[in-house]
CSV table of N, CA and C in Angstrom, one decimal:
chain,number,residue,atom,x,y,z
A,1,UNK,N,3.6,9.1,-13.4
A,1,UNK,CA,2.1,8.6,-13.8
A,1,UNK,C,1.3,8.2,-12.5
A,2,UNK,N,0.4,7.4,-12.7
A,2,UNK,CA,-0.3,6.9,-11.4
A,2,UNK,C,0.5,6.3,-10.5
A,3,UNK,N,1.4,5.3,-10.9
A,3,UNK,CA,2.3,4.6,-10.0
A,3,UNK,C,2.9,5.4,-9.1
A,4,UNK,N,3.6,6.6,-9.6
A,4,UNK,CA,4.3,7.3,-8.9
A,4,UNK,C,3.4,8.2,-8.0
A,5,UNK,N,2.3,8.6,-8.2
A,5,UNK,CA,1.2,9.1,-7.3
A,5,UNK,C,0.9,8.2,-6.1
A,6,UNK,N,0.7,7.1,-6.5
A,6,UNK,CA,0.5,6.0,-5.4
A,6,UNK,C,1.5,5.9,-4.4
A,7,UNK,N,2.7,5.9,-5.1
A,7,UNK,CA,4.0,5.6,-4.0
A,7,UNK,C,4.1,6.9,-3.3
A,8,UNK,N,3.9,8.1,-3.6
A,8,UNK,CA,3.8,9.2,-2.9
A,8,UNK,C,2.7,9.3,-1.9
A,9,UNK,N,1.7,8.8,-2.2
A,9,UNK,CA,0.6,8.7,-1.0
A,9,UNK,C,1.1,7.6,-0.2
A,10,UNK,N,1.8,6.7,-0.5
A,10,UNK,CA,2.2,5.8,0.5
A,10,UNK,C,3.0,6.3,1.7
A,11,UNK,N,3.8,7.4,1.3
A,11,UNK,CA,4.7,7.9,2.2
A,11,UNK,C,3.9,8.6,3.2
A,12,UNK,N,2.6,8.8,3.1
A,12,UNK,CA,1.7,9.7,4.0
A,12,UNK,C,1.1,8.7,4.9
A,13,UNK,N,1.1,7.4,4.7
A,13,UNK,CA,0.4,6.6,5.6
A,13,UNK,C,1.2,6.5,6.9
A,14,UNK,N,0.7,6.8,8.0
A,14,UNK,CA,1.3,6.7,9.1
A,14,UNK,C,1.7,5.6,9.8
A,15,UNK,N,2.8,5.6,10.5
A,15,UNK,CA,3.3,4.3,11.2
A,15,UNK,C,2.3,3.9,12.2
A,16,UNK,N,2.0,2.5,12.0
A,16,UNK,CA,0.9,1.9,13.0
A,16,UNK,C,-0.5,2.1,12.4
A,17,UNK,N,-0.6,2.6,11.0
A,17,UNK,CA,-2.0,2.6,10.5
A,17,UNK,C,-2.0,1.9,9.1
A,18,UNK,N,-3.1,1.7,8.6
A,18,UNK,CA,-3.3,1.0,7.5
A,18,UNK,C,-4.3,2.0,6.6
A,19,UNK,N,-4.3,1.6,5.2
A,19,UNK,CA,-5.2,2.3,4.4
A,19,UNK,C,-5.6,1.1,3.3
A,20,UNK,N,-6.8,1.2,2.8
A,20,UNK,CA,-7.1,0.3,1.8
A,20,UNK,C,-6.6,0.6,0.6
A,21,UNK,N,-6.6,-0.4,-0.4
A,21,UNK,CA,-6.2,-0.1,-1.7
A,21,UNK,C,-7.0,0.7,-2.3
A,22,UNK,N,-8.5,0.6,-2.1
A,22,UNK,CA,-9.6,1.5,-2.7
A,22,UNK,C,-9.4,3.0,-2.3
A,23,UNK,N,-8.9,3.2,-1.0
A,23,UNK,CA,-8.8,4.6,-0.5
A,23,UNK,C,-7.3,5.1,-1.2
A,24,UNK,N,-6.5,4.3,-1.1
A,24,UNK,CA,-5.2,4.7,-1.9
A,24,UNK,C,-5.3,5.1,-3.3
A,25,UNK,N,-6.1,4.3,-4.1
A,25,UNK,CA,-6.4,4.7,-5.4
A,25,UNK,C,-7.2,6.0,-5.5
A,26,UNK,N,-7.9,6.2,-4.6
A,26,UNK,CA,-8.8,7.5,-4.6
A,26,UNK,C,-8.0,8.6,-4.3
A,27,UNK,N,-7.1,8.4,-3.4
A,27,UNK,CA,-6.2,9.7,-3.0
A,27,UNK,C,-5.2,9.9,-4.0
A,28,UNK,N,-4.8,8.9,-4.7
A,28,UNK,CA,-3.9,9.1,-5.9
A,28,UNK,C,-4.7,9.5,-7.3
A,29,UNK,N,-6.0,9.9,-7.2
A,29,UNK,CA,-6.7,10.6,-8.2
A,29,UNK,C,-7.4,9.7,-9.2
A,30,UNK,N,-7.4,8.3,-9.0
A,30,UNK,CA,-8.3,7.5,-9.9
A,30,UNK,C,-9.0,6.4,-8.9
A,31,UNK,N,-10.1,6.8,-8.4
A,31,UNK,CA,-10.9,5.9,-7.5
A,31,UNK,C,-11.2,4.6,-8.1
A,32,UNK,N,-11.4,4.4,-9.3
A,32,UNK,CA,-11.7,3.1,-9.8
A,32,UNK,C,-10.3,2.2,-10.1
A,33,UNK,N,-9.3,2.7,-9.9
A,33,UNK,CA,-8.1,2.0,-10.4
A,33,UNK,C,-7.5,1.3,-9.2
A,34,UNK,N,-8.4,0.4,-8.5
A,34,UNK,CA,-7.8,-0.4,-7.3
A,34,UNK,C,-6.7,-1.2,-7.7
A,35,UNK,N,-6.9,-2.1,-8.8
A,35,UNK,CA,-5.9,-3.0,-9.1
A,35,UNK,C,-4.7,-2.3,-9.5
A,36,UNK,N,-4.7,-1.3,-10.3
A,36,UNK,CA,-3.4,-0.5,-10.6
A,36,UNK,C,-2.8,-0.2,-9.3
A,37,UNK,N,-3.5,0.3,-8.3
A,37,UNK,CA,-3.0,0.8,-7.0
A,37,UNK,C,-2.1,-0.4,-6.5
A,38,UNK,N,-2.8,-1.7,-6.5
A,38,UNK,CA,-2.1,-2.8,-5.9
A,38,UNK,C,-0.9,-3.2,-6.8
A,39,UNK,N,-0.9,-3.0,-8.1
A,39,UNK,CA,0.2,-3.4,-8.9
A,39,UNK,C,1.2,-2.2,-8.6
A,40,UNK,N,1.1,-0.9,-8.3
A,40,UNK,CA,2.1,0.1,-7.9
A,40,UNK,C,2.8,-0.4,-6.7
A,41,UNK,N,2.0,-1.0,-5.7
A,41,UNK,CA,2.6,-1.4,-4.5
A,41,UNK,C,3.4,-2.8,-4.8
A,42,UNK,N,3.0,-3.6,-5.7
A,42,UNK,CA,3.7,-4.9,-5.8
A,42,UNK,C,5.0,-4.6,-6.5
A,43,UNK,N,5.3,-3.2,-7.3
A,43,UNK,CA,6.3,-3.0,-7.9
A,43,UNK,C,7.0,-2.1,-7.4
A,44,UNK,N,6.7,-1.6,-5.9
A,44,UNK,CA,7.5,-0.7,-5.3
A,44,UNK,C,9.0,-1.0,-5.1
A,45,UNK,N,10.0,-0.4,-5.5
A,45,UNK,CA,11.4,-0.8,-5.5
A,45,UNK,C,11.9,-0.7,-3.9
A,46,UNK,N,11.1,0.0,-3.1
A,46,UNK,CA,11.6,0.2,-1.7
A,46,UNK,C,10.7,-0.2,-0.9
A,47,UNK,N,10.2,-1.5,-0.8
A,47,UNK,CA,8.9,-1.8,0.2
A,47,UNK,C,9.0,-1.5,1.6
A,48,UNK,N,10.1,-1.4,2.0
A,48,UNK,CA,10.1,-1.0,3.5
A,48,UNK,C,10.1,0.6,3.8
A,49,UNK,N,11.0,1.2,3.0
A,49,UNK,CA,11.1,2.6,3.2
A,49,UNK,C,9.8,3.3,2.8
A,50,UNK,N,9.1,2.9,1.6
A,50,UNK,CA,7.9,3.3,1.2
A,50,UNK,C,6.9,2.2,1.6
A,51,UNK,N,6.1,2.4,2.5
A,51,UNK,CA,5.4,1.4,3.3
A,51,UNK,C,4.3,0.8,2.8
A,52,UNK,N,4.5,-0.1,1.7
A,52,UNK,CA,3.4,-0.7,1.0
A,52,UNK,C,2.8,-1.8,1.6
A,53,UNK,N,3.4,-2.3,2.9
A,53,UNK,CA,2.8,-3.3,3.7
A,53,UNK,C,1.6,-2.7,4.6
A,54,UNK,N,1.5,-1.5,4.8
A,54,UNK,CA,0.3,-0.9,5.5
A,54,UNK,C,-0.8,-0.7,4.5
A,55,UNK,N,-0.8,-1.2,3.3
A,55,UNK,CA,-2.0,-1.2,2.4
A,55,UNK,C,-2.8,-2.6,2.6
A,56,UNK,N,-4.1,-2.4,2.9
A,56,UNK,CA,-4.9,-3.8,3.1
A,56,UNK,C,-6.2,-3.7,2.3
A,57,UNK,N,-6.9,-4.8,2.2
A,57,UNK,CA,-8.0,-4.8,1.3
A,57,UNK,C,-9.1,-4.1,2.1
A,58,UNK,N,-10.1,-3.6,1.4
A,58,UNK,CA,-11.3,-2.9,1.9
A,58,UNK,C,-11.9,-3.6,3.1
A,59,UNK,N,-12.0,-5.0,3.2
A,59,UNK,CA,-12.6,-5.6,4.1
A,59,UNK,C,-11.6,-5.8,5.3
A,60,UNK,N,-10.4,-5.3,5.2
A,60,UNK,CA,-9.5,-5.4,6.3
A,60,UNK,C,-8.6,-6.5,6.4
A,61,UNK,N,-8.8,-7.6,5.4
A,61,UNK,CA,-7.7,-8.6,5.4
A,61,UNK,C,-6.7,-8.0,4.6
A,62,UNK,N,-5.4,-8.8,4.8
A,62,UNK,CA,-4.1,-8.3,4.4
A,62,UNK,C,-3.8,-8.1,2.9
A,63,UNK,N,-4.4,-9.0,2.1
A,63,UNK,CA,-3.9,-8.9,0.7
A,63,UNK,C,-2.6,-9.4,0.5
A,64,UNK,N,-2.0,-9.1,-0.6
A,64,UNK,CA,-0.7,-9.7,-0.9
A,64,UNK,C,0.3,-8.8,-0.6
A,65,UNK,N,1.7,-9.2,-0.6
A,65,UNK,CA,3.0,-8.5,-0.2
A,65,UNK,C,3.9,-9.0,-1.0
A,66,UNK,N,4.7,-8.3,-1.5
A,66,UNK,CA,6.0,-8.7,-2.4
A,66,UNK,C,6.8,-9.7,-1.4
A,67,UNK,N,6.8,-9.4,-0.2
A,67,UNK,CA,7.9,-10.3,0.6
A,67,UNK,C,6.9,-11.6,1.1
A,68,UNK,N,5.8,-11.6,0.8
A,68,UNK,CA,4.9,-12.6,1.4
A,68,UNK,C,4.0,-12.1,2.4
A,69,UNK,N,2.9,-12.8,2.5
A,69,UNK,CA,1.7,-12.3,3.7
A,69,UNK,C,2.3,-12.3,4.9
A,70,UNK,N,3.0,-13.5,5.3
A,70,UNK,CA,3.5,-13.6,6.6
A,70,UNK,C,4.4,-12.5,7.0
A,71,UNK,N,5.3,-12.0,6.0
A,71,UNK,CA,6.0,-10.9,6.3
A,71,UNK,C,5.3,-9.6,6.5
A,72,UNK,N,4.4,-9.4,5.6
A,72,UNK,CA,3.4,-8.2,5.8
A,72,UNK,C,2.8,-8.3,7.3
A,73,UNK,N,2.2,-9.5,7.7
A,73,UNK,CA,1.5,-9.5,9.0
A,73,UNK,C,2.7,-9.2,10.0
A,74,UNK,N,3.9,-9.7,9.9
A,74,UNK,CA,5.0,-9.4,11.0
A,74,UNK,C,5.3,-7.8,11.0
A,75,UNK,N,5.4,-7.4,9.9
A,75,UNK,CA,5.6,-5.8,9.9
A,75,UNK,C,4.5,-5.1,10.4
A,76,UNK,N,3.2,-5.4,10.2
A,76,UNK,CA,2.1,-4.7,11.0
A,76,UNK,C,2.0,-5.1,12.2
A,77,UNK,N,2.5,-6.1,12.8
A,77,UNK,CA,2.4,-6.4,14.3
A,77,UNK,C,3.6,-5.6,15.0
A,78,UNK,N,4.6,-5.4,14.2
A,78,UNK,CA,5.8,-4.6,14.9
A,78,UNK,C,5.5,-3.2,15.1
A,79,UNK,N,4.6,-2.8,14.1
A,79,UNK,CA,4.2,-1.4,14.5
A,79,UNK,C,3.0,-1.5,15.2
């Protein structure tokens, strides 16, 4: 379903780049399902392999991350 489509789109987010939850939802086929896109990221069983840390809020702030916001910031800084 939608969560699987979101996770497939996450695989296309290039190393060192970010995408907004809004854009991710649109690319997965449901532009108004921003919260559902966030839930798909939060329940990602492979958060490093399928790079959900590259998804940020539309205003550029980090948003949440399963491993904590500090871990998300560290991963993004490493890239």
